[in-house]
Amino acid sequence: MPMPDKSRSIEEAIAQIPDGSSIMLGGFGVPGTPFCLIQELVRQGQGGLTLIKNDANETGMGVDWLLENGQVAKLITSHIGLNSNAVSMMNAGEIEVEFAPQGILAERIRVAGAGVMGFVTDIGLGTPMAEGKQKVTIDGKEGIVETALRADFALLHADRSDPFGNLCFSATARNFNPLMGMAATRTIAEAEAIVPLGGITPDDVNLPGPFVDDVVALPELMEVYGVVER
Amino acid sequence: MPMPDKSRSIEEAIAQIPDGSSIMLGGFGVPGTPFCLIQELVRQGQGGLTLIKNDANETGMGVDWLLENGQVAKLITSHIGLNSNAVSMMNAGEIEVEFAPQGILAERIRVAGAGVMGFVTDIGLGTPMAEGKQKVTIDGKEGIVETALRADFALLHADRSDPFGNLCFSATARNFNPLMGMAATRTIAEAEAIVPLGGITPDDVNLPGPFVDDVVALPELMEVYGVVER
Amino acid sequence: MSSSAKDRMLKRAAADIKAGMTVNLGIGLPTQVLKHVPENLPVCLHSENGIAGVGPVLANEKADRNLIDAGGAYVSPVPGTSYFDSALSFAIVRSGRLDLTLLGAFEVAGNGDLANWMIPGKFTPGAGGAIELAQKARRVGVITTHTDKKGNPKILSACTLPLTARTCVDRIYTDMAVCDVTADGLCLTEIAEGVSVDDVIAATGARLIIPDQPLPTF
Amino acid sequence: MSSSAKDRMLKRAAADIKAGMTVNLGIGLPTQVLKHVPENLPVCLHSENGIAGVGPVLANEKADRNLIDAGGAYVSPVPGTSYFDSALSFAIVRSGRLDLTLLGAFEVAGNGDLANWMIPGKFTPGAGGAIELAQKARRVGVITTHTDKKGNPKILSACTLPLTARTCVDRIYTDMAVCDVTADGLCLTEIAEGVSVDDVIAATGARLIIPDQPLPTF
């Protein structure tokens, strides 16, 4: 029995996303951000989106394209300090922004991908972050119940994929990508290279194919994927 | 700055374990079981141990050596059906056995390794497994609080390691090994090969070195590591 | 159960494995379904010890000592196989990425309750991965002889053994029939060739809904 | 702060990085500590975006577009580097595998409370990884000028800004002194050359325990 083929065109993959969807976007800064998938989402113009991403990229790239185009209702993130546009829109009430500590954001996504309902942590206890959150006591110690964070879609950037969607990431372009790929109802991955089935060593797969629904081959990379000149 | 070197002799590594320790053992069946580390633990004879392992191996190998030698007080596991000796000792009250569903055992270890206190799941709700466990409600749904499972030591079997303890596992010998390596206070890994620093591609490391304390090079493999003739 | 009745049952279960699915097959009868799956059907077989893309079982002399399935058989990779740790493996199961599991049963109830891992005082090895497979696969099929060796029904109005999971079973494949767990109750959906509806009712310990129209045979 | 005072402060902080440690250095002053760490000292540098074994920063033309540290600098691998996802990266931090972090501060209190991520109404970019580094590293050092640009103390009896984490700081390195958070309170432990104890007391907004014996200088 051959493994299923999940290759799609970028138009077809992104067209599955309706208005009002929640969408996880891989990436920590530039590395791992699925710029081409985001660009297609801008072209198709779906609105009222809830985005979940570690950061808001920088002004003029990635998440910022969606902000500029008025497609974003809410952003769940750990840090938006490099995108002054996102900060301004937040302060002006044009978008809702929900912050989580970076590792808590990652773990909320990880446990959603693990199919559990939440986790218990002492991170943020005694600070305003703990306010309004459910508490439980384990072995005499108080903890905060952090809920699993799922999304309707995940858009990932991979270095390599095979047609089944086994993904490999390069260096720090891994970051949130495999976690988000596990936590979304439908996972769409762009890949710099699509290798034949069997072209990835089974031990070296960073995100196994069962989590991936659509694989999109990238053409030559746009400049935005490159080293950022400062 | 070079990466730290964690190479140890097997005697030195296992001698760190005191009587009464809790010890996680990698492996699902034969693959990934650290037979040489277990053999050294039998030779040194530490007693009153709490073992945490997916299974109890089969009669005459691995965990069974420790059971036969009277070193085990308690076993936390998901399935011991292939070791009739373990079942007998459990039924005779000679060892205490605590069962968890396999994926819950894995996740309890994973969240311990993630430095959080527990997780919330609906697995086992409405069955005797849920009895006596704390419940919480998330988004109107009831869940069981499963607590993080830590141990004093983890004994792992790796295919390859570098001196810093970056580990790679082979095929299904991975199983619980990387999870346990994260969840123990001190992690000791035996490796079939020790390669020089830089000998493992950074993207392909299955368990990063910061989790590993001691790396033990294996001599030629004993027969018990081989294909089981049935 | 005659070998032809068994083959019909396995073949019928195999027909519900569809292109594109990720599937986990329990030890025993479920694994034997494989020989009835078309060779060219694109399917990903999952094994809970850490494989997506389980290939054929190998003879000992060809086996990789590090590559077993959850039942301990020495299996092989296929093009596109991946290996992963046990937490990730059950993440596949619990997060809804496992489309189908086929499991064995000691008892199954008309409401879909399943008992397949423990007989108190006799067989208490621990549940392994059975609980999560039963509770979380998107679709759960049970493959079992319709009655036990003494002729007693295995499909009951309520299980007497400790449950693996509540109301988890969608479909039951036996040597006599295919039964679906529905909102209205357990429904007789298909019937084995040469078996009568009365035979099935007599061999079943749960109330069965019998459709008005003629039943398909398999 | 003179450049020699700054160098002394960085050098003093560097001296607490010991062989075998896994260390995370915050953006700004903490990262500058690196130039004072002996080249042959075996240490693993962690970056929370998924690196153990952070190597030197590279010029843009030599950079790997996929390899940045958490501050966005293009870094390089060393022999023994590994990359991993963000959940695993914070697993290292929270599970006690991070031996030391050195962080910057807006304010730090005598009891070890730290505020370093938010100035309400002015600077609200989100905490990034700061909270978990501060709360969970086995040892937390703060590197900061003793006073702000207006000469006001940054070491206070209580922080006025929202906290990053409570009672998390173990040691404070400044251009004037090294102070340790102890069970008895904040203790002046070492003093910069040419600085008097009275200078330090005057520049500090928290009660300082002054030992009886002469203070080491740095």
PDB file of C-alpha atoms in Angstrom, chain D residues 2 4 12-13 20 34 36-37 42 60 64 87 106-107 130 132 135 145 174 179 199 207-208 217:
ATOM      1  CA  SER D   2      32.181  54.390  31.583  1.00  0.00           C
ATOM      2  CA  SER D   4      35.808  50.415  31.647  1.00  0.00           C
ATOM      3  CA  ARG D  12      32.525  39.895  36.621  1.00  0.00           C
ATOM      4  CA  ALA D  13      29.298  38.345  35.346  1.00  0.00           C
ATOM      5  CA  GLY D  20      29.580  22.331  31.988  1.00  0.00           C
ATOM      6  CA  LEU D  34      30.322  36.470  25.965  1.00  0.00           C
ATOM      7  CA  HIS D  36      34.764  37.794  28.548  1.00  0.00           C
ATOM      8  CA  VAL D  37      34.177  34.034  28.698  1.00  0.00           C
ATOM      9  CA  PRO D  42      33.122  24.064  27.955  1.00  0.00           C
ATOM     10  CA  ASN D  60      25.060  39.158   6.788  1.00  0.00           C
ATOM     11  CA  ASP D  64      22.386  31.244   7.133  1.00  0.00           C
ATOM     12  CA  ALA D  87       8.023  23.566  23.103  1.00  0.00           C
ATOM     13  CA  PHE D 106      14.077  47.840  34.177  1.00  0.00           C
ATOM     14  CA  GLU D 107      13.776  47.356  37.941  1.00  0.00           C
ATOM     15  CA  ALA D 130      11.418  36.440  29.586  1.00  0.00           C
ATOM     16  CA  GLU D 132       9.944  31.543  31.955  1.00  0.00           C
ATOM     17  CA  GLN D 135      11.076  32.038  36.863  1.00  0.00           C
ATOM     18  CA  THR D 145      23.543  49.817  35.326  1.00  0.00           C
ATOM     19  CA  THR D 174      26.100  46.408  38.129  1.00  0.00           C
ATOM     20  CA  CYS D 179      24.556  42.104  45.222  1.00  0.00           C
ATOM     21  CA  ASP D 199      28.333  55.370  46.980  1.00  0.00           C
ATOM     22  CA  ARG D 207      17.938  48.183  52.040  1.00  0.00           C
ATOM     23  CA  LEU D 208      21.414  46.657  51.646  1.00  0.00           C
ATOM     24  CA  THR D 217      36.603  44.258  44.533  1.00  0.00           C
TER      25      THR D 217
END
